[in-house]
XYZ file of C-alpha atoms in Angstrom:
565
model
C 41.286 96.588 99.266
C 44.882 97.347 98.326
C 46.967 100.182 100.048
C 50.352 101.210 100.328
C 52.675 103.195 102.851
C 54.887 105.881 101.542
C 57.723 107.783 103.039
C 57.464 111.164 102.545
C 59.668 112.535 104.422
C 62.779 111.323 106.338
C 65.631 112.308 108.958
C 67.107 115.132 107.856
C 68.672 118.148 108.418
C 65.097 119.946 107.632
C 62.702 117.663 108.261
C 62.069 114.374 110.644
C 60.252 110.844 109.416
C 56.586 111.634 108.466
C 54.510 108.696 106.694
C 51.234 108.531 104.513
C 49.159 105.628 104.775
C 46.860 105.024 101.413
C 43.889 102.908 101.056
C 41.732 102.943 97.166
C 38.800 102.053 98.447
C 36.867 103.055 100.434
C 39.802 106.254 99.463
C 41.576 107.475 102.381
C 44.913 108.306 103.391
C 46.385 108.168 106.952
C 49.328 110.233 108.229
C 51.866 109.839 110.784
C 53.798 112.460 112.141
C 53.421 115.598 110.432
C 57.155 117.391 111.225
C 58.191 121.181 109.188
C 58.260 120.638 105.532
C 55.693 117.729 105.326
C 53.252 119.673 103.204
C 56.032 121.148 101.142
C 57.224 117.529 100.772
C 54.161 116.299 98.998
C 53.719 119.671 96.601
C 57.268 119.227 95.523
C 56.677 114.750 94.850
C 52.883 115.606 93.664
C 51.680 113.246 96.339
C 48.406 114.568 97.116
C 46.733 115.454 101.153
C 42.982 115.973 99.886
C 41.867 112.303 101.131
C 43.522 112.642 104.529
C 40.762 111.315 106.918
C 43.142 111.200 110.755
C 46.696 111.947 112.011
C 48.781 110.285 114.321
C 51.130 112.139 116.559
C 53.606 110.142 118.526
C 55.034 112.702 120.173
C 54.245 116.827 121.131
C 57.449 118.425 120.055
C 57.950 120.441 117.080
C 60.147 117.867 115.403
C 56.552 115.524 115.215
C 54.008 118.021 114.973
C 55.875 121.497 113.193
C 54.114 121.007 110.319
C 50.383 120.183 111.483
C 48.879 123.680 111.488
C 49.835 124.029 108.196
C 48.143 120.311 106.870
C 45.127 121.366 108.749
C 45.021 125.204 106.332
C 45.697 123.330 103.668
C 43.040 120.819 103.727
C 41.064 123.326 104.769
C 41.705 125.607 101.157
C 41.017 122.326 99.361
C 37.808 121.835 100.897
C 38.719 118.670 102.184
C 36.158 116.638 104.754
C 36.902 116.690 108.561
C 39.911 115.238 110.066
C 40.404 113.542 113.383
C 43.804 113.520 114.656
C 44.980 111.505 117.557
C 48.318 112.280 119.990
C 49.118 111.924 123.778
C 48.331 113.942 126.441
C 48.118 117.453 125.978
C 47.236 117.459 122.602
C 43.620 119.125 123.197
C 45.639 122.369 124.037
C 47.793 122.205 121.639
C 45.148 122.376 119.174
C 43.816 125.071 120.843
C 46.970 127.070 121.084
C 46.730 127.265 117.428
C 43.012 128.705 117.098
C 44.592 131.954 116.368
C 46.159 131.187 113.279
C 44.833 128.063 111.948
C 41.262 127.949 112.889
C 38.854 127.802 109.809
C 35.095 127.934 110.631
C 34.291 125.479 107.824
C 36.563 122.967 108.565
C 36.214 120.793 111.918
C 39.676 119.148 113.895
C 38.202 115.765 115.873
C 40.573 115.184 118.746
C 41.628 112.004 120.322
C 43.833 111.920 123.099
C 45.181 108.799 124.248
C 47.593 107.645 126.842
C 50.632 105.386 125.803
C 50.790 101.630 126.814
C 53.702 99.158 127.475
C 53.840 95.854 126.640
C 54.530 92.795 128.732
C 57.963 92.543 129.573
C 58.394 89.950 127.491
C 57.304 92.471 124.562
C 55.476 90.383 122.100
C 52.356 92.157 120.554
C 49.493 89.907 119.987
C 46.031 90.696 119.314
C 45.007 89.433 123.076
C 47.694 91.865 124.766
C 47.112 94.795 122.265
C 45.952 97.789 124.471
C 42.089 99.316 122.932
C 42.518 100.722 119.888
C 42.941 104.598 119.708
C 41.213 104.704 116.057
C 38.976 102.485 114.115
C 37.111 102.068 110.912
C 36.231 100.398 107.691
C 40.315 100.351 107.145
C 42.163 100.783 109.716
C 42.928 99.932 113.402
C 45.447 101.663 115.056
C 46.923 100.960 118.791
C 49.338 102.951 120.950
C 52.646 101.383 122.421
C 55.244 102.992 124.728
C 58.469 102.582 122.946
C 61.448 103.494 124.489
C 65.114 104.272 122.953
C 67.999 102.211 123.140
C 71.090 103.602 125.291
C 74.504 102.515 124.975
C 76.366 101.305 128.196
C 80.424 101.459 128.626
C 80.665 98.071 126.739
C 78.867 98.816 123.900
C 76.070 97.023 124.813
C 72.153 98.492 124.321
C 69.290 98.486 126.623
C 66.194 99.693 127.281
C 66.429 103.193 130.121
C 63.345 101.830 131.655
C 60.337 99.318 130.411
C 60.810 97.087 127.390
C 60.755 96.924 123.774
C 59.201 95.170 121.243
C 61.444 92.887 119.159
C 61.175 93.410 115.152
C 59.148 90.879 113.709
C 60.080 88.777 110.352
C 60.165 90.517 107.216
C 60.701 94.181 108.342
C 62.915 96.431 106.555
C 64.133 99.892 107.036
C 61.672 102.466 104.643
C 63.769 105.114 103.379
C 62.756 108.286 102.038
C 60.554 108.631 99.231
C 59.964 104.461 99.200
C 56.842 102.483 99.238
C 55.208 99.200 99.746
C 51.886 98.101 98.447
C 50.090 95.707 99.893
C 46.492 93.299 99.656
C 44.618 91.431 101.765
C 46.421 87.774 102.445
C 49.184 88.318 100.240
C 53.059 89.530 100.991
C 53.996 93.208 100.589
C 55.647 94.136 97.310
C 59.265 94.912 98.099
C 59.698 99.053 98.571
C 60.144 100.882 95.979
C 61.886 104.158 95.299
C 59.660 106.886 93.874
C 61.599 109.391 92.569
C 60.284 112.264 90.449
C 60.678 112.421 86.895
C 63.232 115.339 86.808
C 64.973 113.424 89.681
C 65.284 110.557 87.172
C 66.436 112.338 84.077
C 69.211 114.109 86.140
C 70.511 110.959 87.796
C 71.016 109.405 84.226
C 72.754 112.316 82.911
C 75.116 112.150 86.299
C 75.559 108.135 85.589
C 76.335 109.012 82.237
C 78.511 111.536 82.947
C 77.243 114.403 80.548
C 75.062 116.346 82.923
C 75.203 120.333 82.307
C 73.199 122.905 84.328
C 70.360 123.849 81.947
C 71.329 127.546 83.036
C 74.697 127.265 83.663
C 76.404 129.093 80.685
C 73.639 132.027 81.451
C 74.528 132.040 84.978
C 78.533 131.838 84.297
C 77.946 134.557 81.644
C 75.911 136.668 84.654
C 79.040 136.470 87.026
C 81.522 137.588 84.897
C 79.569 140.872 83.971
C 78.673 141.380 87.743
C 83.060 140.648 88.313
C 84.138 142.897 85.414
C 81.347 145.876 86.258
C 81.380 148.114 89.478
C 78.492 150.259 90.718
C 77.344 153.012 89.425
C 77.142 154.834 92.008
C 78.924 155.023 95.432
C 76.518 154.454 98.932
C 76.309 157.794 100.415
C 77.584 156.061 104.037
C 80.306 153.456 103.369
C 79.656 151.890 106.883
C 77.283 148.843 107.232
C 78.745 147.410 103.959
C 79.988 143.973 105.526
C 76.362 143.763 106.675
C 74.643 140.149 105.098
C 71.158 139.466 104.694
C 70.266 136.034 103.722
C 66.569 135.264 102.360
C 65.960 132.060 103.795
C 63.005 131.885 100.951
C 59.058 131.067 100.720
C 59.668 130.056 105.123
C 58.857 133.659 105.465
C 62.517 134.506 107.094
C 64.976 136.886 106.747
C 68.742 136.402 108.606
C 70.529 139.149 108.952
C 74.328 139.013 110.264
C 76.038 142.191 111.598
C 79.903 141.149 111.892
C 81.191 141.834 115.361
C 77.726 142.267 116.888
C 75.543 139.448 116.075
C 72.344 138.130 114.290
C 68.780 139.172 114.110
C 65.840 136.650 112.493
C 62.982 138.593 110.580
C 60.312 136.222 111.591
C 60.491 132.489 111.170
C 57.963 130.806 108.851
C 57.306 126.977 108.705
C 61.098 124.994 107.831
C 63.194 128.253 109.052
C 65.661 125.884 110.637
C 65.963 123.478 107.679
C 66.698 126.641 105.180
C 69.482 127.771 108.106
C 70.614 123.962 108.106
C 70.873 123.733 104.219
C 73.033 127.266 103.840
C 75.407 127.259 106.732
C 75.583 123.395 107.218
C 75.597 120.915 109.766
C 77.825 121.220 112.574
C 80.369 119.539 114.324
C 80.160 117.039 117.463
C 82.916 116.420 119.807
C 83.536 113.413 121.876
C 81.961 115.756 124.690
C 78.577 115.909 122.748
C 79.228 119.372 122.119
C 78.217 120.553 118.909
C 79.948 123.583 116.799
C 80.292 125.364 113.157
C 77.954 125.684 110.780
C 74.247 125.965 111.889
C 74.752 126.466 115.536
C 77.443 128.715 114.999
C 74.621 130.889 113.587
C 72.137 129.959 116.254
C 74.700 131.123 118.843
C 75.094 134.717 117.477
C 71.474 135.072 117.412
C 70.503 137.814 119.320
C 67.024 138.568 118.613
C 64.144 137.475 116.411
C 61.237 139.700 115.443
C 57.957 138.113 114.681
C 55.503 140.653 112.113
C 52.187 139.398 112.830
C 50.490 135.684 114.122
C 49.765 134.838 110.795
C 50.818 131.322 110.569
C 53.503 131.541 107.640
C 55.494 134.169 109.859
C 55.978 131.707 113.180
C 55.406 128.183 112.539
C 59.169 127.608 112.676
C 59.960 129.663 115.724
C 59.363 126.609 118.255
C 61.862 124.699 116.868
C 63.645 127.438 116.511
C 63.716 128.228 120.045
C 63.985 124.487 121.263
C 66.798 123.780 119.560
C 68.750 127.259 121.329
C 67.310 125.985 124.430
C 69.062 122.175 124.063
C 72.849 124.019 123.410
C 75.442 122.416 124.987
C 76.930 125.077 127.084
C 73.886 126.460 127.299
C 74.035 130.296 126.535
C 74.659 132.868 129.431
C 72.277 135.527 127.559
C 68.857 135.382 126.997
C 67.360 135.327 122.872
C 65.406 138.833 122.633
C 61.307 137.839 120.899
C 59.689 141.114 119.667
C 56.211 139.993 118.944
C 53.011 141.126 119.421
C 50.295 140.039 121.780
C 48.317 137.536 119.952
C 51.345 135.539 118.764
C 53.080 136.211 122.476
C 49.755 134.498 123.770
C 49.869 131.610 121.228
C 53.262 130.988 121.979
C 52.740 131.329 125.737
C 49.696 128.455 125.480
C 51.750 126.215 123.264
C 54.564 125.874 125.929
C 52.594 124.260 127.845
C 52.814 121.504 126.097
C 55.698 121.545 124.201
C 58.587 123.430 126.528
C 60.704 125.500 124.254
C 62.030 127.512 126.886
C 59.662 130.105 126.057
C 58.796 130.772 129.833
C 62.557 130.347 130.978
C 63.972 134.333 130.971
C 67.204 133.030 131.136
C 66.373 131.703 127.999
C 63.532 134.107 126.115
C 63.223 137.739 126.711
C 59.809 138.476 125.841
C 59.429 142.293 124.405
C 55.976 143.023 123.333
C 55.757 144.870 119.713
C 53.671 147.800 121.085
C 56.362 148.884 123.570
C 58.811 149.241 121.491
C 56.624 151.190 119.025
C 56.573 153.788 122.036
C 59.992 152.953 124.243
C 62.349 152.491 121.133
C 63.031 148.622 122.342
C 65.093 147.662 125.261
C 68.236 149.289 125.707
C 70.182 146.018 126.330
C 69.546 144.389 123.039
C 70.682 147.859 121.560
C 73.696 147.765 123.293
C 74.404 144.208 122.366
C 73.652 144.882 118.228
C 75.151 148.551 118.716
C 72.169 149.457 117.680
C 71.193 153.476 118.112
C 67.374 152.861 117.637
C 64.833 149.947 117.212
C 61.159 151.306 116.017
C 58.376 149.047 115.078
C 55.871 150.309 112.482
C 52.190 149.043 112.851
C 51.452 148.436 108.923
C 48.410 147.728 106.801
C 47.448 144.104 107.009
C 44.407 142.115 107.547
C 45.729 141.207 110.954
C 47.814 143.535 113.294
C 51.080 143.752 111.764
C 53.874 145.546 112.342
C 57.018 146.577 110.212
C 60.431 146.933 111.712
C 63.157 150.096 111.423
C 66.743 148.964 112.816
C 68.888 152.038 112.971
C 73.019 151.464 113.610
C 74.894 153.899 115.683
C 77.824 153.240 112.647
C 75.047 155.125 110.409
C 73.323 152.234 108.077
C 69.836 151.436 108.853
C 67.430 148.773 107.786
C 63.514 148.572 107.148
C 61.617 145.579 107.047
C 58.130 145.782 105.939
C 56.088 142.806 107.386
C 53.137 141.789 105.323
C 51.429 145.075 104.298
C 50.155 147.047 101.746
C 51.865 150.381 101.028
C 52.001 152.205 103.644
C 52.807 156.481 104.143
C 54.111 155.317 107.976
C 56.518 153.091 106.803
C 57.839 155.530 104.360
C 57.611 157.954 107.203
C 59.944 156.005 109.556
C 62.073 154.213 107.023
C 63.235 157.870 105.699
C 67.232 157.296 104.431
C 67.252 153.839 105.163
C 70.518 151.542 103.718
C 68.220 148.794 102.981
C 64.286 148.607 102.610
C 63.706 144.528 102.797
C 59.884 144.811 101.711
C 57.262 141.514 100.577
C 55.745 141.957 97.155
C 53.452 138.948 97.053
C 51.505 139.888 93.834
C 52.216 140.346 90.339
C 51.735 143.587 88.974
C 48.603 142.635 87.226
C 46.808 141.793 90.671
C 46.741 145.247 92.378
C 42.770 144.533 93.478
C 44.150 140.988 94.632
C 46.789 142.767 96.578
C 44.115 145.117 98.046
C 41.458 142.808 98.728
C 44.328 140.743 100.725
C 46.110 143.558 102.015
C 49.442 142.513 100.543
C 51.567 144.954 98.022
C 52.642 144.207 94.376
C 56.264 144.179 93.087
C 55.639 147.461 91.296
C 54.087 149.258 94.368
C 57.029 147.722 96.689
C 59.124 149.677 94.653
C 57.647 152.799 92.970
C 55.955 153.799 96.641
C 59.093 154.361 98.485
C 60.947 156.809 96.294
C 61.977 158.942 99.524
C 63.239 155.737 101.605
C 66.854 154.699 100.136
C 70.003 156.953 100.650
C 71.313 155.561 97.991
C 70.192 156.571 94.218
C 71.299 154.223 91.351
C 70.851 152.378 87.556
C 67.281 151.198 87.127
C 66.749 147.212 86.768
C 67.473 145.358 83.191
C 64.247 143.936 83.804
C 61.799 145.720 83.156
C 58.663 144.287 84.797
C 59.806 145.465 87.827
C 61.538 149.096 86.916
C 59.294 152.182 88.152
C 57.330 154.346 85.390
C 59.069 156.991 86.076
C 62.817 157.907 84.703
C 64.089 158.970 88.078
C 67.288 156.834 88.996
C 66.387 154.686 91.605
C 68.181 152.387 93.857
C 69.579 148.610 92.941
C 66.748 146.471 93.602
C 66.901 142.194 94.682
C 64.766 139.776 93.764
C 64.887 137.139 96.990
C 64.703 133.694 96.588
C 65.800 130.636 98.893
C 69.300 130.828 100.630
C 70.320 134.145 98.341
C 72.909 135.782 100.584
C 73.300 139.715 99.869
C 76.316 141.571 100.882
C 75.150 145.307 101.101
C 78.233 146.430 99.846
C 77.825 144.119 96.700
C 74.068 143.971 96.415
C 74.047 146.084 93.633
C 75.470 143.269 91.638
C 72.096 141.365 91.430
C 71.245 143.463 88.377
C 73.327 141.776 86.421
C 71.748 138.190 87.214
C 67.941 139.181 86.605
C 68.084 138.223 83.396
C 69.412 134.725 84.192
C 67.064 134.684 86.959
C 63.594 135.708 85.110
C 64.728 132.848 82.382
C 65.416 130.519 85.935
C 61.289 131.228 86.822
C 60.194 130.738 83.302
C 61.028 127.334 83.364
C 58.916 126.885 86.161
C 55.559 124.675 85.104
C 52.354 125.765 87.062
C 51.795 125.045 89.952
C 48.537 122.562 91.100
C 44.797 124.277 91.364
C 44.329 126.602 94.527
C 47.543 126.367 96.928
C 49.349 124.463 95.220
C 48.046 121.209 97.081
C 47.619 118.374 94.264
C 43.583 117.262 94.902
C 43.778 113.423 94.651
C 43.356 112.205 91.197
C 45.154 115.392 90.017
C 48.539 115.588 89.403
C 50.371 118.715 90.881
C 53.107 119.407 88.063
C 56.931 119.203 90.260
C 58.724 123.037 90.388
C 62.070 123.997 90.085
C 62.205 125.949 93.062
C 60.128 125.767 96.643
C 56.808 126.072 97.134
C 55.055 128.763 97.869
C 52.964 129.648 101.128
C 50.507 127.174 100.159
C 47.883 129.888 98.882
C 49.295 131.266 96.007
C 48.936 130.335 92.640
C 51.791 130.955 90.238
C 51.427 134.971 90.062
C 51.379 134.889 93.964
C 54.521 133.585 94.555
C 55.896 135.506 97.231
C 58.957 137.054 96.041
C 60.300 140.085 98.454
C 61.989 143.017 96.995
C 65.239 144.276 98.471
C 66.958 147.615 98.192
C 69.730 148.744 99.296
């Protein structure tokens, strides 16, 4: 009966320690701690989930359990058997906080809540002091113990805050990320192993070798100096709102945008939203104080408001951490975050609090500002005053679920449209009329248009040929032509976003001239694993170049939203 442990992911700026425990026979893997990014984590290292038979969650905080609705979808796409999951106190609700979203019919959740035990104070675990066992079968038995952290006195020294600790026992090591043991019956572990990824392998020699070269750098240094040497073609007809930035934090389903002077707004805040903030604005600084500033926080500061489409799961799965980690700033902020969301995913959020306090029911913390209101009351005139914003319209859109798009009009003239998931849709067009920027999701290819329909979802083509009327400004068609409209009317510059790309508006149009370093970028790209993207065990999911995708697209799927300005 061997097995092994593997790390798959560790403590980082995007993700927190999550393990997989894996027995070959009788097959079955056991996880522990499922944080944001776990699921992402074994796509990208072709590790695969379908065998997962329980989870263990130490802890009910989004840094243990972000990524858990999303492992339970995905094992539900892959037709995987039942799982039972086990967690403290509270954890029933939790689950059913997230019936909204991540409920599948087929696919059952067996939940085990268990209280946490101390030791004796003399903290040495043996079989006769062991508290019962929490799980139990053919493989493995698994007990919970109270285990507190260390603090640091004014010598130096560390202690226990209250109960005691279990000493180490012989042999242990530290498991980094991406290491793993194997073990058998009777005999000592194998020492851990690094497991890196075969790309991860060839690079590193190159580095050591020093003759590593970009595959795409010449074609990416021959991009910039045509985008350097080249101006627009044509000028915006309003030059205000051109210091504007929109950063597409990628396949998390989030969209920052940054209005200099005024603040930032989040366009709803998928599953590893704060890891994609961490990873483009960097980690920040802590004084002696404990007081931490620059990079992330600096943008978690500014932000002023975050707008949540629809309760789909891929739109909000990061907004708890999101709003935890606002709520833990040290000075706390005098002004509360403004949440447009609708009902449903106000509700979910509202039940989820309860067990893991976000701040969501603190005011000074969360103003709560339900979708539909603003669709009649234009949104609350403080947050308009704080953005200097002249209007702020929701736009209920065609999806499967109520969803709503999002028109943000400046009183310096510049506006922006964000389209939600939807198909195309004559009210958006109607509301976004002479819009600056039309940030719109075009999760099929062009060849899928009954996909599209039958999911409710728009194509790249129909993202941009249906909104003819909705940019003010009129410009040079796209060298690539899979994505230019049929027609020969001029239209405006159109992006292709991808993780971390941050778009001036003023120099937006210069993304023409990378597309053709970009589409060579994606064709590079092997296919990804059979439905999701989720490896089935015995199947190896090939590694990509780039993230993931939501975790039910195939290759053509890939969401990929199209911005124009």
């Amino acid at each position: 009966m061997p097995w092994s442990l593997r790390v798959i992911t560790g403590l980082t700026a995007d993700t927190e320690p999550s393990l997989i425990l894996k027995f070959e026979s009788p097959p079955a893997k056991y996880i522990f701690n499922v944080p944001e990014g776990t699921n992402r984590a074994c796509i990208q290292k072709r590790y695969g989930i379908a065998k997962t038979k329980a989870a263990f969650l130490t802890r009910l905080h989004p840094e243990q359990i972000g990524g858990f609705p999303g492992l339970v979808m995905m094992l539900a796409d892959i037709n995987s058997r039942d799982l039972t999951v086990c967690g403290p106190a509270g954890l029933t609700h939790y689950i059913a906080s997230t019936r909204f979203y991540a409920r599948r019919t087929a696919f059952g959740v067996n939940v085990n809540e268990y209280k946490h035990h101390d030791l004796s104070a003399a903290g040495n675990a043996t079989l006769a002091t062991l508290p019962p066992p929490i799980f139990q079968d053919e493989n493995i038995v698994v007990h919970s113990i109270a285990l507190y952290p260390s603090a640091v006195d004014d010598t130096g020294s560390t202690g226990s805050p209250s109960g005691s600790r279990p000493d180490l026992p012989p042999k242990t090591s530290i498991l980094a990320l991406d290491t793993e043991v194997s073990m058998h019956p009777r005999l000592d572990p194998a020492p851990a192993r690094f497991v890196p990824s075969d790309d991860f392998k060839a690079t590193l020699e190159a580095i050591n070798a020093g003759s590593y070269v970009h595959p795409l750098e010449d074609i990416y240094t021959s991009a910039r100096k045509d985008a350097e040497s080249s101006s627009p073609s044509h000028l915006p007809a309003n030059p205000n709102g051109q210091d504007i930035t929109i950063t597409a934090l990628g396949t998390v389903s989030a969209t920052l945008i940054q209005i200099p002077s005024y603040g930032n707004i989040l366009l709803d805040s998928g599953e590893g939203t704060w890891g994609q903030l961490a990873r483009q604005f960097g980690q920040p600084i802590i004084s002696e104080e404990g007081q931490a500033s620059g990079g992330v926080i600096d943008i978690l500061r500014d932000l002023k408001c975050i707008f949540i489409s629809h309760v789909h799961g891929d739109h909000h799965m990061g907004l708890a951490k999101i709003l935890a980690r606002r709520h833990q700033l040290n000075p706390s902020l005098s002004e509360p975050l403004y949440l447009i969301a609708n009902r449903l995913t106000l509700h979910y959020l509202s039940e989820l609090n309860d067990v893991v306090d976000f701040g969501f029911h603190d005011r000074r913390h969360v103003s709560v500002v339900d979708a539909e209101d603003v669709y009649y009351l234009n949104g609350p005139a403080k947050l308009k005053a704080t953005l200097g914003l002249e209007s702020i319209q929701t736009v209920d859109v065609e999806h499967r679920t109520q969803c709503y798009g999002l028109v943000l009009r400046h009183k310096d003239e510049w506006s922006v449209v964000y389209s939600g998931d939807t198909m195309p849709c004559t009210r958006l067009v109607e509301a976004g009329q002479d819009a600056t920027v039309l940030i719109h999701e075009a999760t099929m290819a062009d060849d899928q248009v009954d996909l599209a329909l039958a999911k409710a979802h728009s194509t790249a083509g129909q993202a941009i040929d249906r909104y003819p009327k909705m940019p003010e400004l009129q410009g040079p068609a796209l060298a690539d032509e899979s994505l230019t409209s049929p027609s020969e009317e001029p239209r405006a510059p159109v992006a292709i976003a991808f993780d971390c790309a941050t778009l001036r508006l003023g120099s937006l149009w210069k993304m023409e001239k990378y597309m053709g370093a970009m589409a060579q970028t994606f064709e590079k790209e092997p296919d990804e694993a059979s439905d999701g993207g989720v490896p089935l065990d015995g199947t190896e999911a090939p590694a990509t170049s780039s993230s993931p995708s939501k975790g039910k697209k195939n290759k053509k799927e890939k969401r990929s939203e199209a911005k124009t300005a």
